Amino acid sequence: MRDRLLPCDERTLLMGIVNVTPDSFSDGGAFFADDVPDIDAAVAHGIGLMRDGADLLDVGGESTRPGADAVDATTEQTRVVPVVEQLVAAGAIVSIDTTKASVAASAIAAGAAIVNDVTALGDSAMADLCAEADVGVVLMHMRGTPRTMQDDPVYDDVVAEVRRYLEERAEAAIAAGIDAQRIAVDPGIGFGKTLEHNLALLAQLERITELGFPVVLGASRKRFLGVIVGAERPSDRDVATAATTALGIAAGAAVVRVHNVAMGLHAARTADAIVRSARTEETS
């Protein structure tokens, strides 16, 4: 699977979310029974997302919602490795959503092709691991930790600061031996940002795409969308998510990370048709 090239230039890719956690903000506990991960249910969910149109699946075993408690590596591995292994066997391209090099190593051994790290290689061993394994890497911006990130985040210019951070982390990844063509960046919507910060990043997403790396947009069901549309339940924020998907694609996002893949597919294909039609006219 790691030899497969994802066609970012052909169309926007959809990354389906598989949370093997008891406490994720949207679907935490959906794949747990009596505090034990329900591996079969998580795998079935992932396969369902593939049928709905997901190009790749992001499997995580530690919640990164605001205020979430940390999980030890052994617990995280127990949750995610069997799911990764079975989804890869089912033909999925799998991204492992983790901040720990030991968990990433186990997931890569199980077939994961991408490491999605919200700390942008914060673990000192992560960069060397990803370089040696020759996997794809998603570098995300986050202010603080999941436990503290929403404690009054302050920026002078959130877009400029996020852009500078992602550029620096991409340079560090390349210096560590990670192929530049295997790097994507994520502005970290909802990670240490207020409503206003999130809106600024979405409105000026082109400044992030200008870095030259594929941009992963992860606004799905985030709390700020609930504030905008008055939706308390995360599942009631799918239409708002579809709006961010379409606008993100117009701004150049290459991958959209979503919970509701079926709705995301419709939004992405419609936006792709409009945006690519406009680009074709500009170059003709």
PDB file of N, CA and C in Angstrom, residues 115-188:
ATOM      1  N   VAL A 115       1.219   8.504   8.536  1.00  0.00           N
ATOM      2  CA  VAL A 115       1.161   8.882   9.947  1.00  0.00           C
ATOM      3  C   VAL A 115       0.569  10.285  10.019  1.00  0.00           C
ATOM      4  N   ASN A 116      -0.550  10.402  10.726  1.00  0.00           N
ATOM      5  CA  ASN A 116      -1.229  11.682  10.907  1.00  0.00           C
ATOM      6  C   ASN A 116      -0.954  12.132  12.340  1.00  0.00           C
ATOM      7  N   ASP A 117      -0.062  13.117  12.490  1.00  0.00           N
ATOM      8  CA  ASP A 117       0.453  13.496  13.806  1.00  0.00           C
ATOM      9  C   ASP A 117       0.041  14.917  14.161  1.00  0.00           C
ATOM     10  N   VAL A 118      -0.830  15.059  15.158  1.00  0.00           N
ATOM     11  CA  VAL A 118      -1.318  16.390  15.531  1.00  0.00           C
ATOM     12  C   VAL A 118      -0.241  17.237  16.187  1.00  0.00           C
ATOM     13  N   THR A 119       0.885  16.612  16.574  1.00  0.00           N
ATOM     14  CA  THR A 119       2.000  17.383  17.137  1.00  0.00           C
ATOM     15  C   THR A 119       3.091  17.654  16.111  1.00  0.00           C
ATOM     16  N   ALA A 120       2.855  17.267  14.856  1.00  0.00           N
ATOM     17  CA  ALA A 120       3.816  17.528  13.770  1.00  0.00           C
ATOM     18  C   ALA A 120       5.207  17.004  14.107  1.00  0.00           C
ATOM     19  N   LEU A 121       5.270  15.713  14.463  1.00  0.00           N
ATOM     20  CA  LEU A 121       6.529  15.029  14.776  1.00  0.00           C
ATOM     21  C   LEU A 121       7.123  15.514  16.088  1.00  0.00           C
ATOM     22  N   GLY A 122       6.258  15.750  17.064  1.00  0.00           N
ATOM     23  CA  GLY A 122       6.720  16.191  18.370  1.00  0.00           C
ATOM     24  C   GLY A 122       7.526  15.134  19.102  1.00  0.00           C
ATOM     25  N   ASP A 123       7.187  13.848  18.922  1.00  0.00           N
ATOM     26  CA  ASP A 123       7.965  12.755  19.486  1.00  0.00           C
ATOM     27  C   ASP A 123       9.310  12.730  18.763  1.00  0.00           C
ATOM     28  N   SER A 124      10.404  12.775  19.517  1.00  0.00           N
ATOM     29  CA  SER A 124      11.733  12.879  18.908  1.00  0.00           C
ATOM     30  C   SER A 124      12.067  11.709  17.995  1.00  0.00           C
ATOM     31  N   ALA A 125      11.402  10.563  18.187  1.00  0.00           N
ATOM     32  CA  ALA A 125      11.679   9.390  17.365  1.00  0.00           C
ATOM     33  C   ALA A 125      10.791   9.310  16.129  1.00  0.00           C
ATOM     34  N   MET A 126       9.777  10.160  16.045  1.00  0.00           N
ATOM     35  CA  MET A 126       8.786  10.024  14.980  1.00  0.00           C
ATOM     36  C   MET A 126       9.351  10.329  13.599  1.00  0.00           C
ATOM     37  N   ALA A 127      10.147  11.382  13.477  1.00  0.00           N
ATOM     38  CA  ALA A 127      10.664  11.764  12.163  1.00  0.00           C
ATOM     39  C   ALA A 127      11.548  10.675  11.584  1.00  0.00           C
ATOM     40  N   ASP A 128      12.456  10.127  12.400  1.00  0.00           N
ATOM     41  CA  ASP A 128      13.340   9.067  11.918  1.00  0.00           C
ATOM     42  C   ASP A 128      12.542   7.831  11.516  1.00  0.00           C
ATOM     43  N   LEU A 129      11.526   7.504  12.295  1.00  0.00           N
ATOM     44  CA  LEU A 129      10.678   6.360  11.973  1.00  0.00           C
ATOM     45  C   LEU A 129      10.001   6.540  10.620  1.00  0.00           C
ATOM     46  N   CYS A 130       9.399   7.701  10.417  1.00  0.00           N
ATOM     47  CA  CYS A 130       8.668   7.956   9.167  1.00  0.00           C
ATOM     48  C   CYS A 130       9.604   7.994   7.971  1.00  0.00           C
ATOM     49  N   ALA A 131      10.810   8.534   8.173  1.00  0.00           N
ATOM     50  CA  ALA A 131      11.784   8.575   7.088  1.00  0.00           C
ATOM     51  C   ALA A 131      12.226   7.169   6.712  1.00  0.00           C
ATOM     52  N   GLU A 132      12.519   6.360   7.723  1.00  0.00           N
ATOM     53  CA  GLU A 132      12.989   5.003   7.465  1.00  0.00           C
ATOM     54  C   GLU A 132      11.898   4.139   6.840  1.00  0.00           C
ATOM     55  N   ALA A 133      10.658   4.319   7.300  1.00  0.00           N
ATOM     56  CA  ALA A 133       9.550   3.511   6.777  1.00  0.00           C
ATOM     57  C   ALA A 133       9.039   4.033   5.437  1.00  0.00           C
ATOM     58  N   ASP A 134       9.423   5.247   5.088  1.00  0.00           N
ATOM     59  CA  ASP A 134       9.018   5.871   3.822  1.00  0.00           C
ATOM     60  C   ASP A 134       7.500   5.964   3.708  1.00  0.00           C
ATOM     61  N   VAL A 135       6.871   6.419   4.795  1.00  0.00           N
ATOM     62  CA  VAL A 135       5.425   6.585   4.815  1.00  0.00           C
ATOM     63  C   VAL A 135       5.050   8.044   4.570  1.00  0.00           C
ATOM     64  N   GLY A 136       3.795   8.257   4.253  1.00  0.00           N
ATOM     65  CA  GLY A 136       3.288   9.616   4.166  1.00  0.00           C
ATOM     66  C   GLY A 136       3.151  10.205   5.558  1.00  0.00           C
ATOM     67  N   VAL A 137       3.219  11.533   5.658  1.00  0.00           N
ATOM     68  CA  VAL A 137       3.144  12.217   6.945  1.00  0.00           C
ATOM     69  C   VAL A 137       2.218  13.416   6.824  1.00  0.00           C
ATOM     70  N   VAL A 138       1.299  13.555   7.785  1.00  0.00           N
ATOM     71  CA  VAL A 138       0.467  14.755   7.888  1.00  0.00           C
ATOM     72  C   VAL A 138       0.938  15.531   9.112  1.00  0.00           C
ATOM     73  N   LEU A 139       1.386  16.760   8.888  1.00  0.00           N
ATOM     74  CA  LEU A 139       1.885  17.629   9.948  1.00  0.00           C
ATOM     75  C   LEU A 139       0.801  18.639  10.300  1.00  0.00           C
ATOM     76  N   MET A 140       0.341  18.619  11.543  1.00  0.00           N
ATOM     77  CA  MET A 140      -0.754  19.505  11.929  1.00  0.00           C
ATOM     78  C   MET A 140      -0.293  20.556  12.923  1.00  0.00           C
ATOM     79  N   HIS A 141      -0.943  21.703  12.899  1.00  0.00           N
ATOM     80  CA  HIS A 141      -0.690  22.755  13.881  1.00  0.00           C
ATOM     81  C   HIS A 141      -1.641  22.592  15.058  1.00  0.00           C
ATOM     82  N   MET A 142      -1.069  22.654  16.265  1.00  0.00           N
ATOM     83  CA  MET A 142      -1.878  22.660  17.479  1.00  0.00           C
ATOM     84  C   MET A 142      -1.185  23.555  18.495  1.00  0.00           C
ATOM     85  N   ARG A 143      -1.921  24.418  19.149  1.00  0.00           N
ATOM     86  CA  ARG A 143      -1.392  25.248  20.227  1.00  0.00           C
ATOM     87  C   ARG A 143      -1.618  24.524  21.551  1.00  0.00           C
ATOM     88  N   GLY A 144      -0.529  24.094  22.225  1.00  0.00           N
ATOM     89  CA  GLY A 144      -0.659  23.380  23.480  1.00  0.00           C
ATOM     90  C   GLY A 144      -0.903  21.903  23.271  1.00  0.00           C
ATOM     91  N   THR A 145      -1.655  21.290  24.167  1.00  0.00           N
ATOM     92  CA  THR A 145      -2.009  19.879  24.100  1.00  0.00           C
ATOM     93  C   THR A 145      -3.531  19.768  24.097  1.00  0.00           C
ATOM     94  N   PRO A 146      -4.081  18.592  23.740  1.00  0.00           N
ATOM     95  CA  PRO A 146      -5.541  18.470  23.791  1.00  0.00           C
ATOM     96  C   PRO A 146      -6.128  18.881  25.143  1.00  0.00           C
ATOM     97  N   ARG A 147      -5.397  18.621  26.207  1.00  0.00           N
ATOM     98  CA  ARG A 147      -5.904  18.959  27.533  1.00  0.00           C
ATOM     99  C   ARG A 147      -5.954  20.469  27.759  1.00  0.00           C
ATOM    100  N   THR A 148      -5.019  21.211  27.140  1.00  0.00           N
ATOM    101  CA  THR A 148      -4.891  22.647  27.433  1.00  0.00           C
ATOM    102  C   THR A 148      -5.175  23.562  26.252  1.00  0.00           C
ATOM    103  N   MET A 149      -5.368  23.002  25.053  1.00  0.00           N
ATOM    104  CA  MET A 149      -5.317  23.827  23.848  1.00  0.00           C
ATOM    105  C   MET A 149      -6.411  24.895  23.769  1.00  0.00           C
ATOM    106  N   GLN A 150      -7.520  24.679  24.446  1.00  0.00           N
ATOM    107  CA  GLN A 150      -8.589  25.677  24.379  1.00  0.00           C
ATOM    108  C   GLN A 150      -8.595  26.642  25.567  1.00  0.00           C
ATOM    109  N   ASP A 151      -7.502  26.645  26.326  1.00  0.00           N
ATOM    110  CA  ASP A 151      -7.379  27.574  27.446  1.00  0.00           C
ATOM    111  C   ASP A 151      -6.910  28.937  26.944  1.00  0.00           C
ATOM    112  N   ASP A 152      -7.859  29.714  26.448  1.00  0.00           N
ATOM    113  CA  ASP A 152      -7.600  31.086  26.009  1.00  0.00           C
ATOM    114  C   ASP A 152      -6.471  31.189  24.982  1.00  0.00           C
ATOM    115  N   PRO A 153      -6.602  30.531  23.822  1.00  0.00           N
ATOM    116  CA  PRO A 153      -5.569  30.642  22.784  1.00  0.00           C
ATOM    117  C   PRO A 153      -5.511  32.062  22.211  1.00  0.00           C
ATOM    118  N   VAL A 154      -4.293  32.587  22.056  1.00  0.00           N
ATOM    119  CA  VAL A 154      -4.094  33.962  21.584  1.00  0.00           C
ATOM    120  C   VAL A 154      -3.065  33.964  20.455  1.00  0.00           C
ATOM    121  N   TYR A 155      -3.355  34.694  19.393  1.00  0.00           N
ATOM    122  CA  TYR A 155      -2.433  34.873  18.274  1.00  0.00           C
ATOM    123  C   TYR A 155      -2.420  36.346  17.878  1.00  0.00           C
ATOM    124  N   ASP A 156      -1.286  36.806  17.362  1.00  0.00           N
ATOM    125  CA  ASP A 156      -1.257  38.132  16.758  1.00  0.00           C
ATOM    126  C   ASP A 156      -1.857  38.080  15.359  1.00  0.00           C
ATOM    127  N   ASP A 157      -1.489  37.050  14.597  1.00  0.00           N
ATOM    128  CA  ASP A 157      -2.017  36.809  13.257  1.00  0.00           C
ATOM    129  C   ASP A 157      -2.081  35.302  13.091  1.00  0.00           C
ATOM    130  N   VAL A 158      -3.241  34.708  13.340  1.00  0.00           N
ATOM    131  CA  VAL A 158      -3.342  33.260  13.400  1.00  0.00           C
ATOM    132  C   VAL A 158      -2.924  32.601  12.093  1.00  0.00           C
ATOM    133  N   VAL A 159      -3.289  33.174  10.962  1.00  0.00           N
ATOM    134  CA  VAL A 159      -2.961  32.542   9.682  1.00  0.00           C
ATOM    135  C   VAL A 159      -1.460  32.575   9.443  1.00  0.00           C
ATOM    136  N   ALA A 160      -0.840  33.723   9.697  1.00  0.00           N
ATOM    137  CA  ALA A 160       0.605  33.846   9.502  1.00  0.00           C
ATOM    138  C   ALA A 160       1.371  32.921  10.436  1.00  0.00           C
ATOM    139  N   GLU A 161       0.907  32.818  11.687  1.00  0.00           N
ATOM    140  CA  GLU A 161       1.606  31.987  12.658  1.00  0.00           C
ATOM    141  C   GLU A 161       1.455  30.510  12.350  1.00  0.00           C
ATOM    142  N   VAL A 162       0.263  30.094  11.946  1.00  0.00           N
ATOM    143  CA  VAL A 162       0.045  28.701  11.575  1.00  0.00           C
ATOM    144  C   VAL A 162       0.853  28.358  10.330  1.00  0.00           C
ATOM    145  N   ARG A 163       0.845  29.245   9.356  1.00  0.00           N
ATOM    146  CA  ARG A 163       1.613  29.010   8.135  1.00  0.00           C
ATOM    147  C   ARG A 163       3.099  28.866   8.451  1.00  0.00           C
ATOM    148  N   ARG A 164       3.630  29.780   9.266  1.00  0.00           N
ATOM    149  CA  ARG A 164       5.055  29.736   9.597  1.00  0.00           C
ATOM    150  C   ARG A 164       5.406  28.437  10.327  1.00  0.00           C
ATOM    151  N   TYR A 165       4.556  28.035  11.254  1.00  0.00           N
ATOM    152  CA  TYR A 165       4.802  26.796  11.997  1.00  0.00           C
ATOM    153  C   TYR A 165       4.824  25.591  11.052  1.00  0.00           C
ATOM    154  N   LEU A 166       3.849  25.489  10.172  1.00  0.00           N
ATOM    155  CA  LEU A 166       3.781  24.353   9.256  1.00  0.00           C
ATOM    156  C   LEU A 166       4.977  24.340   8.311  1.00  0.00           C
ATOM    157  N   GLU A 167       5.398  25.504   7.872  1.00  0.00           N
ATOM    158  CA  GLU A 167       6.571  25.578   7.002  1.00  0.00           C
ATOM    159  C   GLU A 167       7.812  25.086   7.736  1.00  0.00           C
ATOM    160  N   GLU A 168       7.959  25.502   8.991  1.00  0.00           N
ATOM    161  CA  GLU A 168       9.118  25.091   9.786  1.00  0.00           C
ATOM    162  C   GLU A 168       9.104  23.592  10.057  1.00  0.00           C
ATOM    163  N   ARG A 169       7.932  23.042  10.359  1.00  0.00           N
ATOM    164  CA  ARG A 169       7.850  21.611  10.636  1.00  0.00           C
ATOM    165  C   ARG A 169       8.081  20.779   9.373  1.00  0.00           C
ATOM    166  N   ALA A 170       7.622  21.287   8.235  1.00  0.00           N
ATOM    167  CA  ALA A 170       7.885  20.587   6.976  1.00  0.00           C
ATOM    168  C   ALA A 170       9.374  20.600   6.665  1.00  0.00           C
ATOM    169  N   GLU A 171      10.027  21.716   6.899  1.00  0.00           N
ATOM    170  CA  GLU A 171      11.472  21.796   6.681  1.00  0.00           C
ATOM    171  C   GLU A 171      12.216  20.838   7.598  1.00  0.00           C
ATOM    172  N   ALA A 172      11.764  20.731   8.849  1.00  0.00           N
ATOM    173  CA  ALA A 172      12.393  19.808   9.797  1.00  0.00           C
ATOM    174  C   ALA A 172      12.193  18.359   9.352  1.00  0.00           C
ATOM    175  N   ALA A 173      11.007  18.064   8.831  1.00  0.00           N
ATOM    176  CA  ALA A 173      10.725  16.711   8.358  1.00  0.00           C
ATOM    177  C   ALA A 173      11.630  16.352   7.183  1.00  0.00           C
ATOM    178  N   ILE A 174      11.789  17.276   6.270  1.00  0.00           N
ATOM    179  CA  ILE A 174      12.654  17.043   5.108  1.00  0.00           C
ATOM    180  C   ILE A 174      14.102  16.863   5.560  1.00  0.00           C
ATOM    181  N   ALA A 175      14.537  17.691   6.496  1.00  0.00           N
ATOM    182  CA  ALA A 175      15.896  17.581   7.013  1.00  0.00           C
ATOM    183  C   ALA A 175      16.139  16.231   7.686  1.00  0.00           C
ATOM    184  N   ALA A 176      15.069  15.641   8.227  1.00  0.00           N
ATOM    185  CA  ALA A 176      15.178  14.336   8.880  1.00  0.00           C
ATOM    186  C   ALA A 176      15.156  13.185   7.885  1.00  0.00           C
ATOM    187  N   GLY A 177      14.954  13.493   6.606  1.00  0.00           N
ATOM    188  CA  GLY A 177      14.984  12.464   5.577  1.00  0.00           C
ATOM    189  C   GLY A 177      13.645  12.050   5.025  1.00  0.00           C
ATOM    190  N   ILE A 178      12.591  12.745   5.411  1.00  0.00           N
ATOM    191  CA  ILE A 178      11.266  12.440   4.875  1.00  0.00           C
ATOM    192  C   ILE A 178      11.119  13.085   3.504  1.00  0.00           C
ATOM    193  N   ASP A 179      10.711  12.313   2.530  1.00  0.00           N
ATOM    194  CA  ASP A 179      10.537  12.802   1.164  1.00  0.00           C
ATOM    195  C   ASP A 179       9.496  13.915   1.148  1.00  0.00           C
ATOM    196  N   ALA A 180       9.832  15.054   0.568  1.00  0.00           N
ATOM    197  CA  ALA A 180       8.907  16.193   0.520  1.00  0.00           C
ATOM    198  C   ALA A 180       7.596  15.821  -0.152  1.00  0.00           C
ATOM    199  N   GLN A 181       7.643  14.881  -1.095  1.00  0.00           N
ATOM    200  CA  GLN A 181       6.427  14.477  -1.799  1.00  0.00           C
ATOM    201  C   GLN A 181       5.508  13.636  -0.927  1.00  0.00           C
ATOM    202  N   ARG A 182       5.985  13.237   0.249  1.00  0.00           N
ATOM    203  CA  ARG A 182       5.171  12.437   1.163  1.00  0.00           C
ATOM    204  C   ARG A 182       4.646  13.268   2.338  1.00  0.00           C
ATOM    205  N   ILE A 183       4.784  14.583   2.250  1.00  0.00           N
ATOM    206  CA  ILE A 183       4.362  15.460   3.339  1.00  0.00           C
ATOM    207  C   ILE A 183       3.080  16.200   2.966  1.00  0.00           C
ATOM    208  N   ALA A 184       2.138  16.224   3.891  1.00  0.00           N
ATOM    209  CA  ALA A 184       0.941  17.060   3.795  1.00  0.00           C
ATOM    210  C   ALA A 184       0.851  17.880   5.073  1.00  0.00           C
ATOM    211  N   VAL A 185       0.139  18.993   5.014  1.00  0.00           N
ATOM    212  CA  VAL A 185       0.010  19.863   6.185  1.00  0.00           C
ATOM    213  C   VAL A 185      -1.460  20.103   6.499  1.00  0.00           C
ATOM    214  N   ASP A 186      -1.717  20.358   7.783  1.00  0.00           N
ATOM    215  CA  ASP A 186      -3.079  20.536   8.283  1.00  0.00           C
ATOM    216  C   ASP A 186      -3.079  21.744   9.215  1.00  0.00           C
ATOM    217  N   PRO A 187      -3.887  22.771   8.939  1.00  0.00           N
ATOM    218  CA  PRO A 187      -3.889  23.971   9.792  1.00  0.00           C
ATOM    219  C   PRO A 187      -4.456  23.741  11.182  1.00  0.00           C
ATOM    220  N   GLY A 188      -5.035  22.585  11.444  1.00  0.00           N
ATOM    221  CA  GLY A 188      -5.497  22.269  12.793  1.00  0.00           C
ATOM    222  C   GLY A 188      -6.724  23.046  13.219  1.00  0.00           C
TER     223      GLY A 188
END
